[in-house]
Short mmCIF file of C-alpha atoms in Angstrom, two decimals:
data_model
loop_
_atom_site.label_atom_id
_atom_site.label_comp_id
_atom_site.label_asym_id
_atom_site.label_seq_id
_atom_site.Cartn_x
_atom_site.Cartn_y
_atom_site.Cartn_z
CA MET A 1 0.86 188.15 -75.73
CA ARG A 2 -0.31 188.80 -72.87
CA ILE A 3 1.40 191.94 -71.47
CA GLY A 4 1.21 193.74 -67.78
CA VAL A 5 0.46 197.17 -67.47
CA LEU A 6 3.04 198.66 -64.92
CA GLY A 7 1.84 202.25 -65.27
CA SER A 8 -1.38 203.28 -66.15
CA GLY A 9 -0.89 206.66 -67.03
CA LEU A 10 -1.07 208.45 -70.16
CA MET A 11 1.22 205.97 -72.53
CA GLY A 12 0.54 203.39 -70.34
CA ALA A 13 -3.07 203.21 -71.10
CA LYS A 14 -2.66 204.05 -74.76
CA LEU A 15 -0.13 202.04 -75.15
CA GLY A 16 -2.30 199.15 -72.85
CA THR A 17 -4.91 200.02 -74.88
CA ILE A 18 -3.32 200.03 -78.12
CA PHE A 19 -1.99 196.52 -77.13
CA ALA A 20 -4.75 195.03 -76.85
CA ARG A 21 -6.78 196.58 -79.75
CA ALA A 22 -3.64 195.03 -82.38
CA GLY A 23 -4.89 191.52 -80.31
CA HIS A 24 -2.51 191.34 -77.02
CA GLU A 25 -4.01 190.08 -73.59
CA VAL A 26 -2.93 193.35 -71.31
CA VAL A 27 -4.36 193.78 -67.93
CA PHE A 28 -3.53 197.55 -66.79
CA SER A 29 -2.17 197.96 -63.23
CA TYR A 30 -1.17 200.51 -60.90
CA ALA A 31 -3.66 203.51 -61.06
CA ARG A 32 -5.02 205.94 -58.99
CA SER A 33 -8.09 204.03 -58.79
CA ASN A 34 -8.88 201.13 -59.52
CA ASP A 35 -12.03 202.24 -61.38
CA LYS A 36 -9.82 204.12 -63.49
CA LEU A 37 -8.53 200.53 -64.38
CA LYS A 38 -11.68 198.71 -64.66
CA ARG A 39 -12.49 202.07 -67.55
CA LEU A 40 -9.43 201.63 -69.46
CA ALA A 41 -10.14 197.79 -69.69
CA ARG A 42 -13.66 198.15 -70.63
CA ASP A 43 -13.12 201.29 -72.98
CA ALA A 44 -9.66 199.39 -75.21
CA GLN A 45 -12.49 197.44 -76.66
CA GLY A 46 -10.27 193.97 -76.81
CA SER A 47 -9.08 191.25 -74.62
CA ALA A 48 -8.17 193.69 -71.72
CA LEU A 49 -8.52 193.25 -67.57
CA ALA A 50 -8.03 195.00 -64.64
CA GLY A 51 -5.83 194.25 -62.11
CA THR A 52 -2.77 195.00 -59.67
CA PRO A 53 1.15 195.01 -60.34
CA ASP A 54 1.76 191.52 -59.40
CA GLU A 55 -1.49 189.99 -60.81
CA ALA A 56 -0.11 192.27 -64.26
CA ALA A 57 3.13 190.85 -64.53
CA LYS A 58 1.45 187.07 -63.52
CA GLU A 59 2.18 185.36 -66.88
CA ALA A 60 2.94 187.91 -68.73
CA ASP A 61 5.39 187.84 -71.73
CA ALA A 62 5.99 191.17 -71.54
CA LEU A 63 5.57 194.13 -68.94
CA LEU A 64 5.27 197.09 -70.05
CA LEU A 65 7.12 199.98 -67.31
CA ALA A 66 5.18 203.42 -67.62
CA VAL A 67 4.94 205.24 -63.97
CA HIS A 68 7.24 207.99 -63.19
CA TRP A 69 10.10 207.41 -61.91
CA SER A 70 9.66 208.54 -57.90
CA ARG A 71 7.16 205.66 -57.90
CA ILE A 72 9.90 203.07 -59.57
CA ASP A 73 10.13 201.49 -56.60
CA ASP A 74 7.16 201.34 -55.70
CA VAL A 75 5.35 199.56 -58.45
CA LEU A 76 8.34 196.96 -58.92
CA LYS A 77 7.78 196.22 -55.16
CA GLN A 78 4.27 195.97 -55.95
CA ALA A 79 5.02 193.53 -59.21
CA GLY A 80 7.21 191.10 -57.07
CA ASP A 81 10.01 188.79 -57.95
CA LEU A 82 10.23 189.62 -62.09
CA ALA A 83 13.73 187.54 -62.88
CA GLY A 84 12.94 186.31 -66.14
CA LYS A 85 10.75 188.94 -67.42
CA VAL A 86 10.54 190.78 -70.61
CA ILE A 87 10.21 194.63 -69.05
CA VAL A 88 9.92 197.30 -71.91
CA THR A 89 10.18 200.67 -70.11
CA CYS A 90 9.44 204.10 -70.69
CA SER A 91 9.92 205.22 -68.69
CA LEU A 92 12.57 208.71 -68.39
CA PRO A 93 14.79 209.05 -64.83
CA MET A 94 12.98 212.83 -64.20
CA ASP A 95 13.06 214.13 -61.18
CA ALA A 96 10.27 215.63 -59.29
CA GLY A 97 8.85 218.23 -60.98
CA ASN A 98 9.88 216.93 -64.25
CA THR A 99 12.79 219.49 -65.84
CA GLN A 100 15.68 217.26 -66.09
CA LEU A 101 17.10 213.90 -66.04
CA ILE A 102 18.46 212.84 -62.58
CA VAL A 103 20.89 209.70 -64.29
CA GLY A 104 22.54 210.68 -66.89
CA HIS A 105 26.81 210.08 -69.15
CA ASN A 106 27.92 207.43 -67.59
CA SER A 107 24.40 205.81 -67.52
CA SER A 108 21.02 205.54 -68.21
CA GLY A 109 17.69 205.90 -66.35
CA ALA A 110 16.75 202.14 -68.58
CA GLU A 111 20.47 200.76 -66.87
CA GLU A 112 19.31 201.92 -63.63
CA LEU A 113 16.76 199.64 -64.05
CA ALA A 114 18.27 196.73 -64.95
CA ASN A 115 19.96 196.48 -62.02
CA LYS A 116 16.93 197.39 -59.94
CA VAL A 117 15.42 193.99 -61.09
CA PRO A 118 18.57 191.38 -61.99
CA GLY A 119 17.53 188.16 -63.60
CA ALA A 120 15.25 190.10 -66.03
CA GLN A 121 15.70 191.63 -69.25
CA MET A 122 14.72 195.29 -69.74
CA VAL A 123 13.80 197.25 -73.72
CA SER A 124 14.23 200.46 -73.21
CA ALA A 125 11.39 202.00 -76.12
CA PHE A 126 8.82 204.66 -75.87
CA ASN A 127 9.82 207.06 -74.28
CA THR A 128 10.67 209.10 -77.32
CA VAL A 129 7.73 209.95 -78.68
CA PRO A 130 4.14 211.65 -77.01
CA SER A 131 1.19 209.97 -76.13
CA GLU A 132 -0.52 212.90 -78.33
CA VAL A 133 0.20 210.96 -80.74
CA LEU A 134 0.18 207.68 -80.39
CA PHE A 135 -3.12 206.54 -81.33
CA GLY A 136 -2.81 208.71 -84.60
CA VAL A 137 0.27 206.71 -85.68
CA PHE A 138 -1.89 203.02 -85.13
CA GLU A 139 -5.47 204.42 -86.53
CA ALA A 140 -2.39 204.47 -89.55
CA ARG A 141 -0.64 201.88 -89.51
CA ARG A 142 -1.70 199.52 -93.13
CA LYS A 143 -0.07 203.22 -94.74
CA SER A 144 3.10 202.53 -96.72
CA MET A 145 5.26 204.95 -94.41
CA ARG A 146 5.39 204.53 -91.21
CA PRO A 147 7.37 206.42 -88.17
CA SER A 148 10.32 205.57 -86.57
CA LEU A 149 11.12 204.42 -83.27
CA VAL A 150 14.02 203.31 -81.40
CA TYR A 151 14.79 200.44 -79.14
CA CYS A 152 18.00 199.27 -77.21
CA GLY A 153 18.42 195.86 -74.77
CA ASP A 154 21.01 193.97 -74.31
CA ASP A 155 19.19 190.91 -74.80
CA LYS A 156 17.38 189.81 -78.26
CA SER A 157 14.95 187.72 -77.73
CA ALA A 158 13.67 191.02 -74.99
CA LYS A 159 14.37 192.71 -78.67
CA ASP A 160 12.22 190.55 -80.79
CA VAL A 161 9.49 190.93 -78.34
CA ALA A 162 9.69 194.42 -78.35
CA ALA A 163 10.21 195.09 -81.70
CA ARG A 164 6.98 193.36 -81.97
CA LEU A 165 4.25 195.82 -80.03
CA ILE A 166 5.96 198.66 -81.69
CA HIS A 167 5.42 197.68 -85.09
CA ASP A 168 2.26 195.97 -83.56
CA ALA A 169 1.69 200.17 -82.34
CA GLY A 170 1.67 201.92 -85.71
CA PHE A 171 5.86 202.61 -85.70
CA ASP A 172 8.50 200.57 -87.56
CA PRO A 173 11.22 199.60 -84.51
CA VAL A 174 14.80 200.55 -85.36
CA ASP A 175 17.51 198.52 -83.17
CA CYS A 176 20.26 200.96 -81.44
CA GLY A 177 21.89 198.17 -79.95
CA PRO A 178 22.55 197.56 -76.46
CA LEU A 179 20.96 198.91 -73.60
CA ARG A 180 24.13 201.30 -73.19
CA ILE A 181 22.46 203.26 -76.12
CA ALA A 182 20.00 204.79 -73.62
CA ARG A 183 22.85 207.12 -72.81
CA TYR A 184 21.37 208.91 -75.63
CA THR A 185 17.87 208.49 -76.43
CA GLU A 186 16.68 209.62 -73.01
CA PRO A 187 18.31 213.11 -73.56
CA PHE A 188 17.35 212.73 -76.61
CA ALA A 189 13.66 212.29 -75.86
CA LEU A 190 13.98 215.71 -73.18
CA LEU A 191 14.10 217.20 -77.11
CA VAL A 192 10.70 215.95 -78.79
CA GLY A 193 9.41 216.72 -75.55
CA GLN A 194 10.47 220.18 -75.95
CA LEU A 195 9.58 220.39 -79.74
CA ALA A 196 6.07 218.85 -78.59
CA TYR A 197 5.02 221.19 -75.64
CA GLU A 198 7.35 224.18 -76.48
CA GLY A 199 7.30 224.50 -80.00
CA ASP A 200 5.19 225.51 -81.87
CA GLY A 201 4.48 222.77 -84.33
CA GLY A 202 2.91 220.73 -81.73
CA PRO A 203 3.41 217.32 -80.43
CA GLU A 204 2.50 216.63 -84.39
CA LEU A 205 5.56 217.88 -85.13
CA SER A 206 7.68 215.78 -83.71
CA TYR A 207 5.44 212.82 -85.07
CA ARG A 208 6.79 214.26 -88.62
CA LEU A 209 10.00 214.28 -88.04
CA GLU A 210 10.28 210.53 -86.61
CA ARG A 211 8.71 210.24 -89.80
CA PHE A 212 10.83 211.15 -92.52
CA ALA A 213 14.13 210.39 -90.07
CA LYS A 214 14.69 207.89 -91.99
#
């Protein structure tokens, strides 16, 4: 598939690299410098390019949305018309200080994004796993036991695309149902972050929890 990466920070850079190494064509976009995008494309060791958000979105089979919540409107504006696109979002609706969710209870960040991009097919995935374990999971993808990774969305074909990307990244995809289930997975992502960055076990602890949750 052709994957456009909207946001090339920790999650976008690592997942884009993994998708390229798994055989997909990847376009990295939206970073602090074009040099970083070019470096990511070069180091991905696959079919990867650097581009602008609209170039990443053009002819993409799927988009990975991986920016801070404060930059959502800007990157969507630069990406242009996304009607009909499959968007896999790992962006959480966090405040400026990354201390708390600013959307919850009766909605979720994923649902708010779906409202911002009418006509696109939104799937929430990859926000319940720390970026630090992504390469390790990918490298161990041929082992019989894979860590589970949840995803949710309203469109079956879009969820099929997301499930393939989750599988290609080395995880066992677990369909949690419609997009509104992101109201539960997004707070769970904060629990994972608490375990990964504030607890004694580090990011690998959250990896072990997901691995043996099945």
